[in-house]
Coordinates of N, CA and C in Angstrom, one line a residue:
X16 N 71.1 19.0 -8.3 CA 72.1 19.6 -8.7 C 72.8 18.7 -9.1
X17 N 73.2 17.9 -8.4 CA 74.3 16.8 -8.1 C 73.4 15.3 -9.0
X18 N 71.9 15.6 -8.6 CA 71.4 13.9 -9.2 C 71.1 14.2 -10.3
X19 N 71.7 15.7 -11.3 CA 71.1 15.4 -12.4 C 72.3 15.6 -13.5
X20 N 73.4 15.8 -12.9 CA 74.8 15.7 -13.2 C 75.0 13.9 -13.5
X21 N 74.9 13.4 -12.0 CA 74.8 11.8 -12.2 C 73.7 11.1 -13.2
X22 N 72.7 11.4 -13.6 CA 72.1 10.9 -14.3 C 72.6 11.2 -15.8
X23 N 73.3 12.5 -16.2 CA 74.1 12.7 -17.0 C 75.1 11.4 -17.3
X24 N 75.5 11.5 -16.5 CA 76.8 10.8 -16.4 C 76.3 9.2 -16.6
X25 N 75.4 8.7 -16.1 CA 74.9 7.5 -16.1 C 74.3 6.9 -17.5
X26 N 73.5 7.9 -18.2 CA 73.4 7.5 -19.1 C 74.0 6.8 -20.0
X27 N 75.0 6.7 -20.3 CA 76.0 5.7 -21.3 C 75.3 5.9 -22.9
X28 N 74.7 7.2 -23.0 CA 74.5 7.0 -24.4 C 75.9 7.9 -25.2
X29 N 76.1 7.4 -26.2 CA 77.7 7.3 -27.0 C 77.5 8.8 -27.5
X30 N 76.0 8.9 -28.2 CA 76.0 10.2 -29.1 C 76.3 11.6 -27.7
X31 N 75.9 11.5 -26.6 CA 76.1 12.0 -25.5 C 77.7 12.4 -25.1
X32 N 78.0 11.6 -25.2 CA 79.9 11.1 -24.6 C 80.4 11.8 -25.7
X33 N 80.5 11.5 -26.9 CA 80.9 12.3 -28.3 C 80.5 14.0 -28.1
X34 N 79.4 14.2 -27.9 CA 79.0 16.1 -28.0 C 79.8 16.4 -26.7
X35 N 80.1 15.5 -25.5 CA 80.4 16.3 -24.1 C 81.9 16.3 -24.5
X36 N 82.4 15.5 -25.4 CA 83.6 15.5 -25.7 C 84.3 16.5 -26.2
X37 N 83.2 17.0 -27.6 CA 84.2 18.1 -28.2 C 83.1 19.6 -27.9
X38 N 82.5 19.4 -27.1 CA 81.8 20.8 -26.0 C 82.7 21.1 -25.3
X39 N 83.6 19.7 -24.8 CA 84.0 20.5 -23.5 C 85.9 20.6 -23.9
X40 N 86.3 20.1 -24.8 CA 87.0 20.5 -25.7 C 87.2 22.3 -26.0
X41 N 86.4 22.6 -26.3 CA 86.0 24.1 -27.5 C 85.7 24.7 -26.2
X42 N 85.2 24.0 -24.9 CA 84.7 25.4 -23.6 C 86.0 25.1 -23.0
X43 N 87.3 24.4 -23.0 CA 88.0 24.0 -21.9 C 89.1 25.4 -22.5
X44 N 89.1 26.0 -23.2 CA 89.6 27.1 -23.0 C 89.6 28.5 -22.7
X45 N 87.8 28.3 -22.7 CA 87.1 29.5 -22.0 C 87.5 29.6 -20.5
X46 N 87.1 28.5 -19.5 CA 87.2 28.1 -18.2 C 88.9 27.8 -17.9
X47 N 89.5 27.8 -19.1 CA 90.7 27.9 -18.6 C 91.6 29.2 -18.6
X48 N 90.7 30.5 -19.1 CA 91.5 31.6 -18.9 C 90.4 31.9 -17.7
X49 N 89.5 31.9 -17.8 CA 88.9 32.2 -16.3 C 89.6 31.6 -15.0
X50 N 90.0 30.4 -15.3 CA 90.7 30.1 -13.8 C 92.1 30.9 -13.6
X51 N 92.9 31.0 -14.7 CA 94.4 31.2 -14.8 C 93.9 32.8 -14.5
X52 N 93.2 33.5 -15.5 CA 93.4 35.0 -15.5 C 92.1 35.2 -14.0
X53 N 91.5 34.8 -13.7 CA 90.5 34.9 -12.4 C 90.7 34.3 -10.7
X54 N 90.7 33.2 -11.1 CA 90.7 32.5 -9.5 C 91.8 32.0 -9.6
X55 N 93.3 31.7 -10.0 CA 94.5 31.8 -9.8 C 94.5 32.8 -9.1
X56 N 94.8 34.3 -9.5 CA 95.1 35.6 -8.8 C 94.5 35.8 -7.7
X57 N 93.1 35.1 -7.5 CA 92.1 34.9 -6.7 C 93.3 34.4 -5.3
X58 N 93.2 33.2 -5.5 CA 93.9 32.1 -5.0 C 94.8 32.7 -4.3
X59 N 96.0 33.3 -5.2 CA 97.2 34.1 -4.7 C 97.1 35.1 -4.0
X60 N 96.1 35.9 -3.9 CA 95.7 37.1 -2.5 C 95.5 36.5 -1.5
X61 N 94.7 35.0 -1.5 CA 94.1 35.1 -0.3 C 95.6 33.5 0.7
X62 N 95.9 33.0 -0.6 CA 97.3 31.9 0.0 C 98.4 32.4 -0.6
X63 N 98.3 33.4 -0.8 CA 100.4 33.8 -1.4 C 100.6 33.2 -2.6
X64 N 100.2 32.4 -3.4 CA 100.4 31.3 -4.0 C 99.6 31.6 -5.5
X65 N 99.7 31.7 -6.5 CA 98.6 31.5 -7.6 C 97.9 30.0 -7.4
X66 N 98.5 29.2 -7.3 CA 97.6 27.6 -6.9 C 98.5 27.5 -6.3
X67 N 98.2 26.1 -5.5 CA 98.4 24.9 -4.4 C 100.3 24.0 -5.2
X68 N 100.7 24.4 -5.9 CA 101.6 23.4 -6.5 C 102.7 23.8 -5.5
X69 N 102.9 24.7 -4.8 CA 103.8 24.4 -4.3 C 103.7 25.0 -2.9
X70 N 102.7 24.4 -2.1 CA 101.9 24.2 -1.1 C 103.3 23.8 -0.1
X71 N 103.3 22.5 -0.6 CA 104.1 21.7 0.2 C 105.1 21.3 -1.2
X72 N 106.3 21.1 -1.0 CA 107.3 20.3 -1.8 C 108.3 19.6 -0.6
X73 N 108.2 18.4 -1.5 CA 109.1 17.5 -0.5 C 110.3 17.1 -1.6
X74 N 111.5 17.5 -1.0 CA 112.9 17.1 -1.7 C 113.8 15.8 -1.2
X75 N 113.8 15.2 -2.0 CA 114.6 13.7 -1.8 C 115.9 13.9 -2.6
X76 N 117.5 13.8 -1.9 CA 118.6 13.5 -2.8 C 118.8 12.4 -2.9
X77 N 118.9 12.0 -4.4 CA 119.4 10.3 -5.1 C 120.9 10.6 -4.8
X78 N 121.1 9.6 -4.8 CA 122.7 9.4 -5.1 C 123.0 9.6 -6.2
X79 N 122.5 9.1 -7.7 CA 122.5 9.2 -8.3 C 122.0 10.6 -9.9
X80 N 121.2 11.2 -9.1 CA 121.0 12.4 -9.7 C 122.1 13.7 -8.9
X81 N 122.2 14.4 -10.2 CA 122.6 15.7 -9.4 C 121.6 17.1 -8.7
X82 N 120.5 16.5 -9.3 CA 119.3 17.4 -9.0 C 118.4 16.6 -8.2
X83 N 117.7 17.4 -6.5 CA 117.2 16.7 -6.1 C 115.5 16.3 -6.8
X84 N 115.3 15.2 -6.3 CA 113.9 14.9 -7.2 C 112.9 15.7 -6.0
X85 N 111.9 16.4 -6.2 CA 110.5 17.3 -5.8 C 109.6 16.1 -5.9
X86 N 108.8 16.9 -4.8 CA 107.3 15.8 -5.1 C 106.4 16.8 -4.7
X87 N 105.4 17.2 -5.4 CA 104.6 18.4 -5.2 C 103.3 17.6 -5.0
X88 N 102.7 16.9 -3.5 CA 101.8 16.8 -3.7 C 100.6 17.5 -4.1
X89 N 100.6 18.8 -3.8 CA 99.3 19.7 -3.8 C 99.0 20.0 -5.2
X90 N 100.4 19.5 -6.2 CA 99.9 19.6 -7.7 C 98.4 19.3 -7.9
X91 N 98.9 18.0 -7.4 CA 97.2 17.3 -7.6 C 96.1 18.2 -7.2
X92 N 96.0 18.6 -5.9 CA 95.0 19.2 -5.6 C 94.9 20.5 -6.6
X93 N 95.5 21.5 -7.1 CA 95.4 22.2 -8.3 C 94.4 21.4 -9.3
X94 N 95.2 20.7 -9.7 CA 94.7 19.9 -10.9 C 92.9 19.4 -10.8
X95 N 92.7 19.3 -9.6 CA 91.4 18.7 -9.4 C 90.7 19.9 -9.2
X96 N 91.1 20.7 -8.4 CA 90.0 21.9 -8.7 C 90.0 22.5 -9.9
X97 N 91.0 22.5 -10.8 CA 90.5 23.1 -12.2 C 89.9 21.9 -12.8
X98 N 89.5 20.7 -12.5 CA 88.7 20.0 -13.1 C 87.6 20.2 -12.5
X99 N 87.5 20.6 -11.5 CA 86.0 20.7 -11.0 C 85.3 21.6 -11.2
X100 N 86.0 22.8 -11.6 CA 85.8 24.0 -11.8 C 85.0 23.7 -13.4
X101 N 86.0 23.3 -14.2 CA 85.7 23.0 -16.1 C 84.5 21.9 -16.0
X102 N 84.3 21.0 -14.8 CA 82.8 20.0 -15.0 C 81.8 21.1 -14.3
X103 N 81.8 22.0 -13.8 CA 80.5 22.6 -13.1 C 80.1 23.7 -14.0
X104 N 81.6 24.2 -15.1 CA 81.3 25.3 -15.6 C 80.5 24.6 -16.8
X105 N 80.7 23.1 -17.4 CA 80.2 22.5 -18.8 C 78.5 22.2 -18.0
X106 N 78.8 21.3 -16.8 CA 77.2 21.2 -16.6 C 76.3 22.1 -16.1
X107 N 76.7 23.5 -15.9 CA 75.7 24.8 -15.7 C 75.7 25.5 -16.9
X108 N 76.4 25.5 -17.6 CA 76.2 25.9 -19.1 C 75.8 25.5 -20.1
X109 N 75.9 24.1 -20.3 CA 75.8 23.5 -21.4 C 75.0 21.9 -21.4
X110 N 75.1 21.2 -20.1 CA 74.1 20.1 -19.6 C 72.8 20.3 -19.3
X111 N 72.6 21.4 -18.1 CA 71.4 21.9 -17.6 C 70.4 22.4 -19.0
X112 N 71.1 23.8 -19.9 CA 70.2 24.0 -20.9 C 69.4 23.1 -21.8
X113 N 70.6 22.2 -21.9 CA 70.1 21.3 -23.2 C 69.4 20.3 -22.1
X114 N 69.2 19.8 -21.0 CA 68.0 19.0 -20.1 C 66.8 19.8 -20.4
X115 N 66.9 21.1 -20.0 CA 65.5 21.8 -20.4 C 65.0 21.8 -21.3
X116 N 65.5 22.2 -22.3 CA 65.3 22.4 -23.7 C 64.9 20.7 -24.0
X117 N 65.2 19.8 -23.5 CA 64.4 18.4 -23.9 C 63.4 18.0 -23.1
X118 N 63.4 18.5 -21.9 CA 61.8 18.5 -21.4 C 61.2 19.6 -22.0
X119 N 61.4 20.6 -22.5 CA 60.3 21.4 -23.0 C 60.0 20.6 -24.5
X120 N 60.5 20.1 -25.1 CA 60.5 19.6 -26.6 C 59.5 18.8 -25.7
X121 N 59.5 17.5 -24.6 CA 58.9 16.5 -24.9 C 57.5 16.6 -24.1
X122 N 57.3 18.0 -23.5 CA 56.3 18.6 -22.9 C 55.3 18.8 -24.4
X123 N 55.9 19.4 -24.9 CA 55.0 19.7 -26.4 C 54.5 18.7 -27.2
X124 N 55.4 17.1 -26.9 CA 54.6 16.0 -27.5 C 53.4 15.8 -27.2
X125 N 53.8 16.0 -25.7 CA 52.7 15.4 -25.1 C 51.4 16.0 -25.2
X126 N 51.8 17.4 -24.9 CA 50.1 18.3 -25.4 C 49.4 17.9 -26.5
X127 N 50.0 17.0 -27.6 CA 49.3 16.9 -28.7 C 48.8 15.5 -28.4
X128 N 47.1 15.5 -28.3 CA 46.6 14.7 -28.6 C 46.6 13.5 -29.5
X129 N 46.9 12.0 -29.8 CA 47.0 11.1 -30.9 C 45.4 11.1 -30.8
X130 N 45.2 10.6 -32.4 CA 43.9 10.1 -32.7 C 43.8 8.6 -32.5
X131 N 42.9 8.0 -32.8 CA 42.7 6.3 -32.7 C 44.1 5.7 -33.9
X132 N 44.3 4.7 -33.6 CA 45.2 4.1 -34.1 C 44.8 3.4 -35.3
X133 N 45.6 2.9 -36.3 CA 45.2 2.9 -37.9 C 44.1 1.3 -37.4
X134 N 45.2 0.8 -36.4 CA 44.2 -1.1 -36.0 C 42.3 -0.4 -35.5
X135 N 42.8 0.5 -34.7 CA 41.4 0.9 -34.2 C 40.5 1.3 -35.1
X136 N 40.8 2.5 -35.7 CA 40.0 3.2 -37.2 C 38.9 1.8 -37.8
X137 N 40.3 0.5 -38.1 CA 40.0 -0.1 -39.2 C 38.8 -1.3 -38.4
X138 N 38.9 -1.2 -37.3 CA 38.6 -2.3 -36.4 C 36.9 -1.7 -36.4
X139 N 37.2 -0.2 -36.0 CA 35.1 0.6 -36.0 C 34.6 -0.1 -37.6
X140 N 35.3 0.3 -38.5 CA 34.9 0.2 -39.6 C 34.2 -1.1 -40.1
X141 N 34.6 -2.5 -39.8 CA 34.5 -3.4 -39.2 C 33.1 -3.9 -38.8
X142 N 33.1 -3.2 -37.2 CA 32.2 -3.3 -36.1 C 30.7 -3.0 -37.1
X143 N 30.9 -1.3 -38.0 CA 30.2 -0.8 -38.3 C 29.4 -1.6 -39.5
X144 N 30.4 -2.2 -40.0 CA 29.8 -3.0 -41.5 C 29.1 -4.4 -41.1
X145 N 29.1 -5.0 -40.0 CA 28.8 -6.3 -39.4 C 27.6 -5.7 -38.6
X146 N 27.8 -4.3 -38.3 CA 25.7 -4.0 -37.4 C 25.0 -4.0 -38.6
X147 N 25.5 -3.1 -39.5 CA 24.6 -3.2 -40.6 C 24.4 -4.3 -41.9
X148 N 25.0 -5.5 -41.8 CA 24.7 -6.8 -42.1 C 23.5 -7.4 -41.2
X149 N 23.6 -7.0 -40.1 CA 22.6 -7.6 -39.1 C 21.6 -6.3 -38.5
X150 N 21.5 -5.7 -39.7 CA 20.1 -4.8 -39.1 C 19.9 -4.0 -38.2
X151 N 21.1 -3.8 -37.3 CA 21.5 -3.0 -36.2 C 21.7 -1.8 -36.4
X152 N 21.8 -0.7 -35.5 CA 22.4 0.9 -36.1 C 24.0 0.2 -35.8
X153 N 24.8 1.4 -36.6 CA 26.3 0.9 -35.9 C 26.1 1.8 -34.6
X154 N 26.4 1.3 -33.9 CA 27.0 2.1 -32.4 C 27.6 3.1 -32.5
X155 N 27.3 3.9 -31.3 CA 28.9 5.2 -31.7 C 30.1 4.7 -30.9
X156 N 31.1 5.5 -31.6 CA 32.9 5.4 -31.0 C 33.0 5.5 -29.7
X157 N 32.0 5.7 -28.4 CA 31.9 6.2 -27.3 C 32.9 4.8 -26.7
X158 N 33.5 5.2 -25.9 CA 34.7 4.6 -24.8 C 33.5 3.5 -24.3
X159 N 34.7 2.4 -23.7 CA 33.3 1.0 -23.4 C 32.9 1.2 -21.6
X160 N 32.2 1.0 -21.2 CA 31.3 1.6 -20.1 C 30.6 2.8 -19.9
X161 N 30.5 3.5 -20.8 CA 29.8 4.7 -21.3 C 28.5 4.4 -21.5
X162 N 27.7 5.4 -21.5 CA 26.5 5.4 -21.9 C 25.8 5.0 -23.2
X163 N 27.0 5.6 -24.4 CA 26.7 5.4 -25.5 C 27.3 3.9 -26.2
X164 N 28.3 3.5 -25.2 CA 29.1 2.5 -25.8 C 28.3 1.0 -26.0
X165 N 28.8 0.0 -26.9 CA 28.3 -1.1 -27.4 C 27.9 -1.6 -26.2
X166 N 26.7 -2.7 -26.2 CA 26.4 -3.6 -25.0 C 27.1 -5.0 -25.6
X167 N 26.8 -5.5 -24.4 CA 27.8 -7.1 -24.5 C 26.6 -8.1 -25.7
X168 N 25.7 -8.0 -26.0 CA 24.5 -8.2 -26.9 C 25.1 -8.8 -28.5
X169 N 26.1 -7.8 -28.7 CA 26.7 -8.0 -30.4 C 27.3 -9.2 -30.4
X170 N 27.9 -9.3 -31.9 CA 27.9 -10.7 -32.8 C 29.2 -11.7 -31.7
X171 N 29.8 -10.7 -30.9 CA 30.9 -11.6 -29.9 C 30.5 -11.6 -28.3
X172 N 29.3 -11.5 -28.1 CA 28.7 -11.6 -26.9 C 29.0 -13.3 -26.4
X173 N 29.0 -13.1 -25.1 CA 29.5 -14.2 -24.6 C 30.6 -15.1 -24.9
X174 N 31.4 -14.6 -25.7 CA 32.6 -15.1 -26.2 C 33.6 -14.5 -25.6
X175 N 35.0 -15.5 -25.4 CA 36.0 -14.5 -24.5 C 36.9 -13.4 -25.3
X176 N 37.3 -12.7 -25.3 CA 38.2 -11.7 -26.1 C 39.1 -12.2 -26.6
X177 N 39.0 -11.9 -28.1 CA 40.5 -12.5 -28.8 C 41.8 -12.1 -28.3

């Protein structure tokens, strides 16, 4: 799970980043509603507060301001929890399905065997024409090392490979 998420982040593809930003922005409203309407009430039932903002409040009275300054370190914990929930939701609902789809497409491409390249076809034609000119029967198109493969007594016998 985490390995796949790290691979997604480390890919560095600008298209993936742009798509992720757009989908993330659109998906944030759904996850925010989930957090605010479902998870925060659950947290409130367990801890007595709907979020961690007021778990620890440090007040500091300064001489210049009429209101005391408030420091809320657990507000960062609330923001971090919301971020993790959004990141996990996007990962499981968008990234994993897209990765599986890409793997499925890649398997489909691998399953189709490709024929010989055009270079190989041209070389076979040249070989067959040379064999006809020398009066030999054209060799089969078997792979080297098989019983039907051409032997080393052809026109290039004894020469190093080109």
